[in-house]
PDB file of C-alpha atoms and ligand atoms in Angstrom:
ATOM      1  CA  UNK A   1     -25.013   9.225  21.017  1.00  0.00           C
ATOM      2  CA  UNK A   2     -22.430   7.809  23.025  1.00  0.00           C
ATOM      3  CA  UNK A   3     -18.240   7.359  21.177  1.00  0.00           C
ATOM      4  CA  UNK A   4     -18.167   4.629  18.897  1.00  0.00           C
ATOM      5  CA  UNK A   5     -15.695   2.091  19.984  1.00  0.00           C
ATOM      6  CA  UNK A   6     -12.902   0.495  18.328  1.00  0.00           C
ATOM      7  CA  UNK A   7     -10.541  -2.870  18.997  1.00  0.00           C
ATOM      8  CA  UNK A   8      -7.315  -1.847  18.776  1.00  0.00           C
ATOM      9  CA  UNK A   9      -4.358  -4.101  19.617  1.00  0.00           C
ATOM     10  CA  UNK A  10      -6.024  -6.403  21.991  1.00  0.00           C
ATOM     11  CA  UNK A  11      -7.764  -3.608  23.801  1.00  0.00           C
ATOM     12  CA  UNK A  12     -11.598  -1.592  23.306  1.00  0.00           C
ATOM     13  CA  UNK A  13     -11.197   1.996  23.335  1.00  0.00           C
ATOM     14  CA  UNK A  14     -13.504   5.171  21.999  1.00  0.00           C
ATOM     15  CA  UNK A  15     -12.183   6.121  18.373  1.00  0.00           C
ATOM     16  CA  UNK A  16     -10.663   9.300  19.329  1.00  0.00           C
ATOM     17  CA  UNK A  17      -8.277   7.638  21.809  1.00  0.00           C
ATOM     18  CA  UNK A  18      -7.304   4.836  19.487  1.00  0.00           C
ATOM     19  CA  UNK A  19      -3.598   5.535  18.644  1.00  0.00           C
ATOM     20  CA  UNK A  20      -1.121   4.197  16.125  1.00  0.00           C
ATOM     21  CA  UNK A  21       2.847   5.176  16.681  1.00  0.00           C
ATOM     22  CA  UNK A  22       3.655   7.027  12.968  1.00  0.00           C
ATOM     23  CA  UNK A  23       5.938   4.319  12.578  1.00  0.00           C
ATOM     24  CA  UNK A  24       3.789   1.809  11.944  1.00  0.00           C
ATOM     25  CA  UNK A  25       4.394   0.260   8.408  1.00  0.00           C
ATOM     26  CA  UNK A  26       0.685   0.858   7.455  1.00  0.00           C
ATOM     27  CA  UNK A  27       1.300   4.188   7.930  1.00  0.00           C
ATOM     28  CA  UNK A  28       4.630   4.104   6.233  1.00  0.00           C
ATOM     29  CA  UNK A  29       4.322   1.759   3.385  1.00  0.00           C
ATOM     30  CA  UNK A  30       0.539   1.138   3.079  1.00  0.00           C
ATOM     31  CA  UNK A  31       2.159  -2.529   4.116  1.00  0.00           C
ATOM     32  CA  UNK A  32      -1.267  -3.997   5.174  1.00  0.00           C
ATOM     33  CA  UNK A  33      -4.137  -5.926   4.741  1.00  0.00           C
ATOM     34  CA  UNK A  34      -7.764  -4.945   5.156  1.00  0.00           C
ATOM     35  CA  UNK A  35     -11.561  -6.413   4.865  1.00  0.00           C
ATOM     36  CA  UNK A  36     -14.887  -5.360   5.230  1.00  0.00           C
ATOM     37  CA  UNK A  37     -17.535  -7.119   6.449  1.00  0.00           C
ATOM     38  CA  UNK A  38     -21.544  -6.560   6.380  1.00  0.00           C
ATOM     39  CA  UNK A  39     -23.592  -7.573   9.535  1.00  0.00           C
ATOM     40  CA  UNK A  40     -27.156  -7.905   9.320  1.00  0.00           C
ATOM     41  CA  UNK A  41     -28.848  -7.922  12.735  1.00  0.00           C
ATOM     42  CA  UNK A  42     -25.535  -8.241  14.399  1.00  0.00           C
ATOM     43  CA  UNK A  43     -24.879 -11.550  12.568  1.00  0.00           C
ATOM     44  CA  UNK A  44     -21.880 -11.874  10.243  1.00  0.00           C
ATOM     45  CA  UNK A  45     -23.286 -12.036   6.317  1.00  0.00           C
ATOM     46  CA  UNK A  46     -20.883 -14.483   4.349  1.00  0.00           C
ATOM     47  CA  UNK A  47     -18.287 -14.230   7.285  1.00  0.00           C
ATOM     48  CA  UNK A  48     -16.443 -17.426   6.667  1.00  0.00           C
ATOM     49  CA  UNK A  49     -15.295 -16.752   3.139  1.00  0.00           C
ATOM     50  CA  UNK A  50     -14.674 -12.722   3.932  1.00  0.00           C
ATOM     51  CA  UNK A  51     -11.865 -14.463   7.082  1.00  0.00           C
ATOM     52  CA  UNK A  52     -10.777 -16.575   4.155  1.00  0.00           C
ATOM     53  CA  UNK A  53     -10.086 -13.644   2.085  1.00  0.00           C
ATOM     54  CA  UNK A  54      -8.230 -12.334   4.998  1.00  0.00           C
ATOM     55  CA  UNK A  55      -5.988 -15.241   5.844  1.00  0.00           C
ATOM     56  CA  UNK A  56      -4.940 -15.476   2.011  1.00  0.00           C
ATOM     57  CA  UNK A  57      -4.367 -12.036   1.508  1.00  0.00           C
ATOM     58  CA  UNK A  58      -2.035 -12.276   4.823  1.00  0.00           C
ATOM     59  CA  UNK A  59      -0.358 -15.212   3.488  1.00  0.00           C
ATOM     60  CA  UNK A  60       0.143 -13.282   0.152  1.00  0.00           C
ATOM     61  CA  UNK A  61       2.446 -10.430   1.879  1.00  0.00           C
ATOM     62  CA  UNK A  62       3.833 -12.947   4.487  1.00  0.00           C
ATOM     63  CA  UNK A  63       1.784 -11.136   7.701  1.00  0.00           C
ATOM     64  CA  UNK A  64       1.097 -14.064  10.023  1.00  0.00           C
ATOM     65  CA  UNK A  65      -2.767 -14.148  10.441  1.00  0.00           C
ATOM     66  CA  UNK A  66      -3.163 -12.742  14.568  1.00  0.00           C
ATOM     67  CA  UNK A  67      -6.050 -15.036  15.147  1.00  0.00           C
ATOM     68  CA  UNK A  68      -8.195 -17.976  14.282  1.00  0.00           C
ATOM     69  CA  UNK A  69     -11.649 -17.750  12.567  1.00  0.00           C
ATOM     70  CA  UNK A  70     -13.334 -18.000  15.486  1.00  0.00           C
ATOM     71  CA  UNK A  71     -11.015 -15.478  17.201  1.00  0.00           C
ATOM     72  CA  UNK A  72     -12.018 -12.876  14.921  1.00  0.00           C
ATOM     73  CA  UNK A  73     -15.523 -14.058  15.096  1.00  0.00           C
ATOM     74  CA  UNK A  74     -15.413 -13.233  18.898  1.00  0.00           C
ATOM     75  CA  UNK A  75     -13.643 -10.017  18.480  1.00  0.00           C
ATOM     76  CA  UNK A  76     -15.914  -8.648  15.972  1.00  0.00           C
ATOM     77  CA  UNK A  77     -19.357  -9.538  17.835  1.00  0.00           C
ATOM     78  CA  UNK A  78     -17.495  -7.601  21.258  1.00  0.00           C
ATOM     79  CA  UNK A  79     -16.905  -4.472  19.173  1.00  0.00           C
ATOM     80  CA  UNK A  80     -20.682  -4.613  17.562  1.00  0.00           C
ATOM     81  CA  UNK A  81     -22.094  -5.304  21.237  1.00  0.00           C
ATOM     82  CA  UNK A  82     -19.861  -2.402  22.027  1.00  0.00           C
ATOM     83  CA  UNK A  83     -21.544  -0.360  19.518  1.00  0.00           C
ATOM     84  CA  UNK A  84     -25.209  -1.480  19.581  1.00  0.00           C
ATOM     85  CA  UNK A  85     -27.166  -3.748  17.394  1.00  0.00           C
ATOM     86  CA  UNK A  86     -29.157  -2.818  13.638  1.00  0.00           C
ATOM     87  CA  UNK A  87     -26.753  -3.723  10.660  1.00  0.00           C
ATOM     88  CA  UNK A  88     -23.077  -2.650  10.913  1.00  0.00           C
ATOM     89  CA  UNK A  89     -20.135  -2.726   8.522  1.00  0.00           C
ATOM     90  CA  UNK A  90     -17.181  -4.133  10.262  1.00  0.00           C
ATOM     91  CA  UNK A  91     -13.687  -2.519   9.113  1.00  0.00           C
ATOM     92  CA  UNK A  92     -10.515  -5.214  10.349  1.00  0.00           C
ATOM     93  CA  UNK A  93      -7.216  -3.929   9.256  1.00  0.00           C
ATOM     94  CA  UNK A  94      -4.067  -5.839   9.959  1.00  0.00           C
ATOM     95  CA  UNK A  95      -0.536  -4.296   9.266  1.00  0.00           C
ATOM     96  CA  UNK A  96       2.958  -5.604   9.490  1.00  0.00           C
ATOM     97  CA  UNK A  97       3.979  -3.671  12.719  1.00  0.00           C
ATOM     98  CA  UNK A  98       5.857  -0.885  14.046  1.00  0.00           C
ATOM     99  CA  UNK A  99       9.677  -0.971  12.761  1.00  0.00           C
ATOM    100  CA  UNK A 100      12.460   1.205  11.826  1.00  0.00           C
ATOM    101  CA  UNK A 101      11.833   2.493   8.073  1.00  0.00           C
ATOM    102  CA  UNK A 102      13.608   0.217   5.563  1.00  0.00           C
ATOM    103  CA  UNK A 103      11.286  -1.178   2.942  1.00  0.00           C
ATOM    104  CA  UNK A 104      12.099  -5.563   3.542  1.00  0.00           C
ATOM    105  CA  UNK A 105      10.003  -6.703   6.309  1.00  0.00           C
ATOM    106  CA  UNK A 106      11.681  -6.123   9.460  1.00  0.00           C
ATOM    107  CA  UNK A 107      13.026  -9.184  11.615  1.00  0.00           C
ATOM    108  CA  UNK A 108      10.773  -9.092  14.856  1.00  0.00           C
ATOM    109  CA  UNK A 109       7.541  -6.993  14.703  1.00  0.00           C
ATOM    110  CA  UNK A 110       4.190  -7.452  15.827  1.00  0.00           C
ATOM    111  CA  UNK A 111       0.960  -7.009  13.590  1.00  0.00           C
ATOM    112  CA  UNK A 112      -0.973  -3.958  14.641  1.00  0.00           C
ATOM    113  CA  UNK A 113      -4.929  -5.096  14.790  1.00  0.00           C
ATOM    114  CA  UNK A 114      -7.644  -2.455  14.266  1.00  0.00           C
ATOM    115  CA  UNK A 115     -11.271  -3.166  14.053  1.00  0.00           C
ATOM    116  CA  UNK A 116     -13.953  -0.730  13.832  1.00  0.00           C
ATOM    117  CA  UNK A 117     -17.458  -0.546  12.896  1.00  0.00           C
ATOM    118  CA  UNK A 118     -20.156   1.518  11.419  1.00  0.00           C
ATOM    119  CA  UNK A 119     -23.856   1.599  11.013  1.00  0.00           C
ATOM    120  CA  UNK A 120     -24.692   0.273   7.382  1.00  0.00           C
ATOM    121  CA  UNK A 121     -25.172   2.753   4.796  1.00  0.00           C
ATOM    122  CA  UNK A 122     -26.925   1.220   1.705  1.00  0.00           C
ATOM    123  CA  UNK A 123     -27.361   2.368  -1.221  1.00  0.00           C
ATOM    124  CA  UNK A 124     -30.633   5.187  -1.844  1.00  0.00           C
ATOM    125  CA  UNK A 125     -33.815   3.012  -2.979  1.00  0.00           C
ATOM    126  CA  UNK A 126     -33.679   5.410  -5.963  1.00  0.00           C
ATOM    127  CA  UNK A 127     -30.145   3.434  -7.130  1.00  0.00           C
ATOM    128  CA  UNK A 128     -31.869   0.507  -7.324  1.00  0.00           C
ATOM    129  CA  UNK A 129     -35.388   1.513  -8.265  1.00  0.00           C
ATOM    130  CA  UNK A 130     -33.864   3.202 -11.434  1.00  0.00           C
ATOM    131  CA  UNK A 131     -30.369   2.592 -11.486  1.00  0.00           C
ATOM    132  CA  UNK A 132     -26.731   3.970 -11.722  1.00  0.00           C
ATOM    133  CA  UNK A 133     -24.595   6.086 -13.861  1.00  0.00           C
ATOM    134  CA  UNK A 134     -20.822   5.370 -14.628  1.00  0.00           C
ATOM    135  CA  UNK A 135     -17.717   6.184 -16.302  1.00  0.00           C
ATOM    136  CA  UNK A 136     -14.574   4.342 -17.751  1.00  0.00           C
ATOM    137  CA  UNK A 137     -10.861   4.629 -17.236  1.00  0.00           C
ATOM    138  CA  UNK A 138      -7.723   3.027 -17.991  1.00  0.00           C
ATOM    139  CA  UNK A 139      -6.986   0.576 -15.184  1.00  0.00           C
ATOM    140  CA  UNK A 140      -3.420   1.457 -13.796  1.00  0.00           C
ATOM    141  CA  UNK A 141      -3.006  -0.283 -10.792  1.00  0.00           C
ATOM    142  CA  UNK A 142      -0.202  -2.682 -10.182  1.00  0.00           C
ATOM    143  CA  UNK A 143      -0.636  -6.533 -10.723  1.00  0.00           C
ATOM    144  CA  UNK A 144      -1.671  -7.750  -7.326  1.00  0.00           C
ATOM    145  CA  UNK A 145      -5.517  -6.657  -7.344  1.00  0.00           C
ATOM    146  CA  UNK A 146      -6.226  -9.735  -6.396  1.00  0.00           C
ATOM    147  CA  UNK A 147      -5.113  -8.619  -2.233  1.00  0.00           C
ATOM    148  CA  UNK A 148      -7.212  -6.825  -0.187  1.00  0.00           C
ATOM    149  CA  UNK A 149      -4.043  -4.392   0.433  1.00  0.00           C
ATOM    150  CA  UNK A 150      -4.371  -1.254   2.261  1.00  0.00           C
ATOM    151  CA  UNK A 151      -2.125   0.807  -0.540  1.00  0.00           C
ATOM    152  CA  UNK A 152      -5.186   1.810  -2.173  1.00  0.00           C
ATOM    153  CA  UNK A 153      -4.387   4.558  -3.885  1.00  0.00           C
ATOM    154  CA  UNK A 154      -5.022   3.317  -7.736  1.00  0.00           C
ATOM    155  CA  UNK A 155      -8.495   2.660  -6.088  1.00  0.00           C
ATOM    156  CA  UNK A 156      -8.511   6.269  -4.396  1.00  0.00           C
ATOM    157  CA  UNK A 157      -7.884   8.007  -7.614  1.00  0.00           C
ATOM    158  CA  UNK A 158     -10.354   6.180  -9.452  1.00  0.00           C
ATOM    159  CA  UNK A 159     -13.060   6.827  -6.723  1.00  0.00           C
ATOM    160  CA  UNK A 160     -12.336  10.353  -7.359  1.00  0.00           C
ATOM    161  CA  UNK A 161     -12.792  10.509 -11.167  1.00  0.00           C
ATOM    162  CA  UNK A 162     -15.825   8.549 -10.703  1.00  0.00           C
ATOM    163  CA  UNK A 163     -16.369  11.638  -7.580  1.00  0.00           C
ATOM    164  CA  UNK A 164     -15.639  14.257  -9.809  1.00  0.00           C
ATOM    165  CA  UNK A 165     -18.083  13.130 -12.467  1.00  0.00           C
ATOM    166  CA  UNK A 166     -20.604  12.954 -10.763  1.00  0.00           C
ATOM    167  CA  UNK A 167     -21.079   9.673 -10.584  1.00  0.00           C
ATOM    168  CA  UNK A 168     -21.452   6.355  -8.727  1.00  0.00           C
ATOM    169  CA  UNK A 169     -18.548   4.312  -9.847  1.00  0.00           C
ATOM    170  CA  UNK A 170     -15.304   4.611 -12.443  1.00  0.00           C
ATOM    171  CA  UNK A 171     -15.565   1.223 -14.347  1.00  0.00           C
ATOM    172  CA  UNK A 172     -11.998   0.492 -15.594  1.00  0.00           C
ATOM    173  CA  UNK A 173     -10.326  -1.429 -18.452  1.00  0.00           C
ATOM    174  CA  UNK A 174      -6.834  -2.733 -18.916  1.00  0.00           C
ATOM    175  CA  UNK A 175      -5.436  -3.792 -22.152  1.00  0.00           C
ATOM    176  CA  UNK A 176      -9.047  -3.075 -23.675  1.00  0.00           C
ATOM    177  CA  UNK A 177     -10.874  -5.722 -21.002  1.00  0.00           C
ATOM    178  CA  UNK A 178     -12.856  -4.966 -18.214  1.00  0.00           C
ATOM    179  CA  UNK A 179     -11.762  -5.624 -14.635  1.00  0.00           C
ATOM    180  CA  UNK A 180     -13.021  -3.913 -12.049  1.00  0.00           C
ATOM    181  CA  UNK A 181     -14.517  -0.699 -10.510  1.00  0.00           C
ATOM    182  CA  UNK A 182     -12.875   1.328  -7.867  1.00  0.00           C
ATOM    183  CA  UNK A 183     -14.584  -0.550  -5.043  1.00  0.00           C
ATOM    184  CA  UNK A 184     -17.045  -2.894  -6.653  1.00  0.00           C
ATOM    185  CA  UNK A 185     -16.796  -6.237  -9.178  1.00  0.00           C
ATOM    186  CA  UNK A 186     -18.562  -5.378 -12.694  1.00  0.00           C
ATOM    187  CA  UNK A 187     -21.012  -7.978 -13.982  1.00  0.00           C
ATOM    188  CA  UNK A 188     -22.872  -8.190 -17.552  1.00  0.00           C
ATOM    189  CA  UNK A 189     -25.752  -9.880 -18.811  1.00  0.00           C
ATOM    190  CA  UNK A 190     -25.976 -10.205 -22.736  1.00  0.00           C
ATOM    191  CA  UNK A 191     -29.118 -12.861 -23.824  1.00  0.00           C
ATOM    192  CA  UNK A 192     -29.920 -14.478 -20.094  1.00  0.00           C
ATOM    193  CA  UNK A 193     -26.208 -15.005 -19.747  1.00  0.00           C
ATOM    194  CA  UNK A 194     -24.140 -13.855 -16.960  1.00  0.00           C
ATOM    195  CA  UNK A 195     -20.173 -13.172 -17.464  1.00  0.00           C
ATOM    196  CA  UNK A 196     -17.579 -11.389 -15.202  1.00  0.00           C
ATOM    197  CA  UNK A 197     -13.653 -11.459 -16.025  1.00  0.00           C
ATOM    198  CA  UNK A 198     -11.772 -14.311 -14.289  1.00  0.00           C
ATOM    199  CA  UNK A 199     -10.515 -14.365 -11.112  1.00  0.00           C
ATOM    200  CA  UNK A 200      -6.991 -13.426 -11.526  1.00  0.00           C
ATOM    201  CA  UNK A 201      -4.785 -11.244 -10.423  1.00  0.00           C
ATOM    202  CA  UNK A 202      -6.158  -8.158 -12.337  1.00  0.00           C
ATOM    203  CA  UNK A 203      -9.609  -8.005  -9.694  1.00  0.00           C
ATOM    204  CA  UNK A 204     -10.701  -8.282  -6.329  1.00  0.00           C
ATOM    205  CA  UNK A 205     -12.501 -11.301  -6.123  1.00  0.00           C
ATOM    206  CA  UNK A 206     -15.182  -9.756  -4.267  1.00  0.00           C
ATOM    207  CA  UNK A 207     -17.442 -12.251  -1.460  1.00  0.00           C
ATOM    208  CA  UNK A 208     -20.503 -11.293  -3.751  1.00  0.00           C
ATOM    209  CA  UNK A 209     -18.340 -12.680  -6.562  1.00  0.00           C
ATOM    210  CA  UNK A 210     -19.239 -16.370  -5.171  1.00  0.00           C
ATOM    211  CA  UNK A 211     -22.391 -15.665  -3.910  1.00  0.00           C
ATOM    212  CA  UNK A 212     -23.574 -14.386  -7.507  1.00  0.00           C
ATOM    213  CA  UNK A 213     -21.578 -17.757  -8.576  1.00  0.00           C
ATOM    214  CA  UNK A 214     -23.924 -19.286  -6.280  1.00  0.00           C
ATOM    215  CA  UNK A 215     -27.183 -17.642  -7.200  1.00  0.00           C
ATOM    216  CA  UNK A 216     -26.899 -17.623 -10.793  1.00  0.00           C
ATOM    217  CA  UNK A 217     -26.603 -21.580 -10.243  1.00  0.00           C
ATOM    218  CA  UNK A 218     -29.813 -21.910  -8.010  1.00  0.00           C
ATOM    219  CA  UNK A 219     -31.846 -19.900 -10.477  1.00  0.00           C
ATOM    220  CA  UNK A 220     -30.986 -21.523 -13.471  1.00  0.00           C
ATOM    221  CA  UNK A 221     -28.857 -18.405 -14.817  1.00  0.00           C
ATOM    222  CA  UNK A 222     -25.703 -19.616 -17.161  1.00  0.00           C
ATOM    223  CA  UNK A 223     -22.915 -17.663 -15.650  1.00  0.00           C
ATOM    224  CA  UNK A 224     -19.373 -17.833 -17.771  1.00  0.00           C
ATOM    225  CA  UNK A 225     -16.182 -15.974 -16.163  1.00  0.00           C
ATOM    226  CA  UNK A 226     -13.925 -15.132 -19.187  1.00  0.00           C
ATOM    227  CA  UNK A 227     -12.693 -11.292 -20.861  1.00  0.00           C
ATOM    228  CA  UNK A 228     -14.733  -9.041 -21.557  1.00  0.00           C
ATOM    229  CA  UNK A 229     -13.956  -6.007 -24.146  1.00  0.00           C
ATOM    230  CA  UNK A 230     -14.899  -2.487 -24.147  1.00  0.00           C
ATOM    231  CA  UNK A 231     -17.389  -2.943 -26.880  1.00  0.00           C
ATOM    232  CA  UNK A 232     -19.098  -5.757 -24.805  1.00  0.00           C
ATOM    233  CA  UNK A 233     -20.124  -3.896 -22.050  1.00  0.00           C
ATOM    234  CA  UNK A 234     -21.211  -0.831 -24.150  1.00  0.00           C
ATOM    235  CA  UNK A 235     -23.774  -3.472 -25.460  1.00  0.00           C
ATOM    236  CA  UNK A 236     -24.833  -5.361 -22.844  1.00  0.00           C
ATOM    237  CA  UNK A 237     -28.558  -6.234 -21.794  1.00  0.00           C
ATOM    238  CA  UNK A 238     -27.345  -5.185 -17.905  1.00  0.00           C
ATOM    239  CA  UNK A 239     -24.455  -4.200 -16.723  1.00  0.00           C
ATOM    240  CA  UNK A 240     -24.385  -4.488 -12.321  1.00  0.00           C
ATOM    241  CA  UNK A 241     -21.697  -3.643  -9.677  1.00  0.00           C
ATOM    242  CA  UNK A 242     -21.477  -5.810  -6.491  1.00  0.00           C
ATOM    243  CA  UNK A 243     -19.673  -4.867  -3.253  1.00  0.00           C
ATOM    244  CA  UNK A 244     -20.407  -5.614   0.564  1.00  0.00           C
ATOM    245  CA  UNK A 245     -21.982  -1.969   1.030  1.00  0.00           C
ATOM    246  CA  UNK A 246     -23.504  -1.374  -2.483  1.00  0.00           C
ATOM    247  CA  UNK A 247     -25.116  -5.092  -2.529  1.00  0.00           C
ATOM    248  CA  UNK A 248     -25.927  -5.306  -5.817  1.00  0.00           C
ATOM    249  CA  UNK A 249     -26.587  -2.166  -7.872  1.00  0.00           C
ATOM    250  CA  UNK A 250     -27.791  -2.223 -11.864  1.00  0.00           C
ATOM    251  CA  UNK A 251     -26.075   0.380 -13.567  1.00  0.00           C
ATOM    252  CA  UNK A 252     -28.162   2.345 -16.974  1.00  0.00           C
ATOM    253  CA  UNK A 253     -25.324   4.736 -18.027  1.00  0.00           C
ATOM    254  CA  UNK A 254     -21.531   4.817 -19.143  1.00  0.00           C
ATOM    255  CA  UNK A 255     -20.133   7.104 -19.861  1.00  0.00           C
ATOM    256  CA  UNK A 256     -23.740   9.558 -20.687  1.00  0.00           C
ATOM    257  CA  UNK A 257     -24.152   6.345 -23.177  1.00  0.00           C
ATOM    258  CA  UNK A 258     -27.539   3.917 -22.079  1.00  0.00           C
ATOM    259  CA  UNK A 259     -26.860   0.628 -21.054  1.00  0.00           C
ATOM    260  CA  UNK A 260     -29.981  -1.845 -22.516  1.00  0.00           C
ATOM    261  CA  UNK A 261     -33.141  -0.510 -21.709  1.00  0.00           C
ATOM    262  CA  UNK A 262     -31.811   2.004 -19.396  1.00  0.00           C
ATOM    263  CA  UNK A 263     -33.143   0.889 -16.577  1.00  0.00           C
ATOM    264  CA  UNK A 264     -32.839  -2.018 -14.154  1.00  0.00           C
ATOM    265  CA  UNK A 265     -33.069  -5.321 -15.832  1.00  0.00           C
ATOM    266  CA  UNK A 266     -34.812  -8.328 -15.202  1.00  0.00           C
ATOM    267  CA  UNK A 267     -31.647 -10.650 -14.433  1.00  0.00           C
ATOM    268  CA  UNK A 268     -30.798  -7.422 -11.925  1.00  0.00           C
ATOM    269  CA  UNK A 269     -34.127  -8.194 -10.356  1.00  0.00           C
ATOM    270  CA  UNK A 270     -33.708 -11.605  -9.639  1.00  0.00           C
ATOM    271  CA  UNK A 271     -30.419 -11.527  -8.304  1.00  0.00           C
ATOM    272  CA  UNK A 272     -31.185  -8.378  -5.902  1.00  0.00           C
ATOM    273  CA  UNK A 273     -34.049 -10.382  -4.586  1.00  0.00           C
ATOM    274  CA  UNK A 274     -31.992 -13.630  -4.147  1.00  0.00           C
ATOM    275  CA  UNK A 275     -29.548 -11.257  -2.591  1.00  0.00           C
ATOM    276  CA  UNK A 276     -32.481  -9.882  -0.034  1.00  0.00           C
ATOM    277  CA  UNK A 277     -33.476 -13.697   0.525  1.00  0.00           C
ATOM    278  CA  UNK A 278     -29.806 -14.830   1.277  1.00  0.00           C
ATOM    279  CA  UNK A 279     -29.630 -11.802   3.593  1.00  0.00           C
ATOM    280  CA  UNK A 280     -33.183 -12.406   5.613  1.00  0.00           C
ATOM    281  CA  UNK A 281     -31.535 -16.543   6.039  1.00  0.00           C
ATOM    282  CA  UNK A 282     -28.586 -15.354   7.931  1.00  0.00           C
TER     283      UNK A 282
HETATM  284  C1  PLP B 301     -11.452  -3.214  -5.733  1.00  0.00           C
HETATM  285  C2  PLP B 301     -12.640  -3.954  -5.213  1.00  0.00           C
HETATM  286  N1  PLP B 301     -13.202  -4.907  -5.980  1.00  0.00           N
HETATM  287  C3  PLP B 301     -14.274  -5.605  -5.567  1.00  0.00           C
HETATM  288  C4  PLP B 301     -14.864  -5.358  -4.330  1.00  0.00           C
HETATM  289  C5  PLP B 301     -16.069  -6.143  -3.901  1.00  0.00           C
HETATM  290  O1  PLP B 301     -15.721  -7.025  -2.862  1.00  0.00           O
HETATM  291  P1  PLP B 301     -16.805  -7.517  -1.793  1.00  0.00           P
HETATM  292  O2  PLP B 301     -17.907  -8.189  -2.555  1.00  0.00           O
HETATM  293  O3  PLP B 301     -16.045  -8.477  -0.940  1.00  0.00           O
HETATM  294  O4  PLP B 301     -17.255  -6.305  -1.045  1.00  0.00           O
HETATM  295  C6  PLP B 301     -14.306  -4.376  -3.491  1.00  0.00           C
HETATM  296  C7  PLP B 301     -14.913  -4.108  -2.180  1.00  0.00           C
HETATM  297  O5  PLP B 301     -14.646  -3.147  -1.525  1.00  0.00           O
HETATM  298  C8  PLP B 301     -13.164  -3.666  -3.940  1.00  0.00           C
HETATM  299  O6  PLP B 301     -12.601  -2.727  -3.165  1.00  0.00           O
END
């Protein structure tokens, strides 16, 4: 198989001879902004609203957005021709620049642009045949959640307790409510009901976030975004994760402690196939 190939500052290159000077404040600070985007059959799945998500997360940190919509639309289909066709994640990262190390934003520095992509890796049939285990933590990541930042590492070292366990994601609290998983939004379902904690500045609000919005109101499901306690999700019907690689997973353990019937639930299966459908429309 031949190198994959990356965009990197206005130019395609294999991976290995992609290059960023150490000074670069991504590097440096984590000072950055990142998204992720699925591609089924080489098409773009909810691209508009994941460029959205990157032109307001720029705006949030005060990185002038490099290019238009359909800029980055072009960009990203020449690195997945580049690569070859099936379904592909596309990585775009966009940091401040490359400037002498002092912490304000330097004066007069260009963003460095990096896009890469891989083949999709979904999750085993097995995860969503029979489902997921989990475990909790304390949330104790600062109070921006809500940008797609490249300092990840609150995110990194819950990944890892959720790694070390065994298991496939570290659900966390703050203050006693959920919020979010390392990588993934958190849904319940409690009596045909769907609720997932506001979108604030405590989560990612995740693209599936609107499309589950979206589902749950062409199927008839009530959907209610408000707090949700510790004791709620221990007694949930379902409890699901959502993210652009995991789709939509149902999850039957926290903690070692069965979640409903401990095993995928019927709101789970009409969401995953909505999910499939939405997918197959593209
Ligand atoms: C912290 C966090 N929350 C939620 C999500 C889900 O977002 P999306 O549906 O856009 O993949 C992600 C995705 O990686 C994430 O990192």
């Amino acid at each position: 198989m031949s190198e994959t190939v990356v965009f990197l500052n206005g130019e395609l290159l294999p991976l290995s001879e992609a290059r960023v000077p150490v000074l670069d404040r991504g590097f440096i600070f984590g000072d950055g902004i990142y998204e992720v985007i699925p591609l089924y059959n080489g098409k773009p799945f909810r691209g508009a609203q994941h460029l959205a998500r990157l032109q307001r997360s720029l705006a949030s940190i005060g990185i002038p957005n490099p290019y238009s919509e359909t800029e980055w639309l072009a960009l990203i289909d020449r690195v997945v021709k580049a690569n070859g066709l099936g379904d592909q994640m596309v990585y775009m990262q966009v940091t401040r620049g490359v400037a002498k190390r002092t912490h304000a934003f330097p004066t007069e520095v260009t963003p460095t642009v990096l896009i890469m992509t891989n083949p999709m890796a979904l999750p085993p049939a097995a995860s969503v045949e029979q489902g997921v285990a989990c475990v909790t933590m304390e949330d104790r990541r600062w109070l921006n959640c809500q940008i797609k930042s490249t300092s990840l590492l609150g995110n990194v070292l819950a990944a890892q307790v959720a790694a070390e366990a065994g298991v496939t994601e570290a659900i966390q609290f703050r203050d006693g409510n959920l919020t979010e998983a390392s990588s993934s939004n958190v849904w319940l379902v409690k009596n045909g009901r769907v609720y997932a904690p506001p979108k604030d500045n405590l989560i990612l609000e995740g693209i599936r976030y609107g499309l589950m919005e979206e589902l749950c109101a062409a199927m008839d499901i009530p959907f209610e975004a408000r707090r949700i306690t510790r004791d709620e999700v221990f007694s949930a019907d379902e409890v699901l994760l959502s993210s652009a690689s995991k789709e939509l997973l149902p999850v039957v353990t926290i903690d070692g402690k069965t979640i409903g019937a401990g095993k995928p639930g019927p709101v789970f299966q009409r969401l995953f196939a909505a999910y499939q459908a939405a997918k197959s429309a593209l």
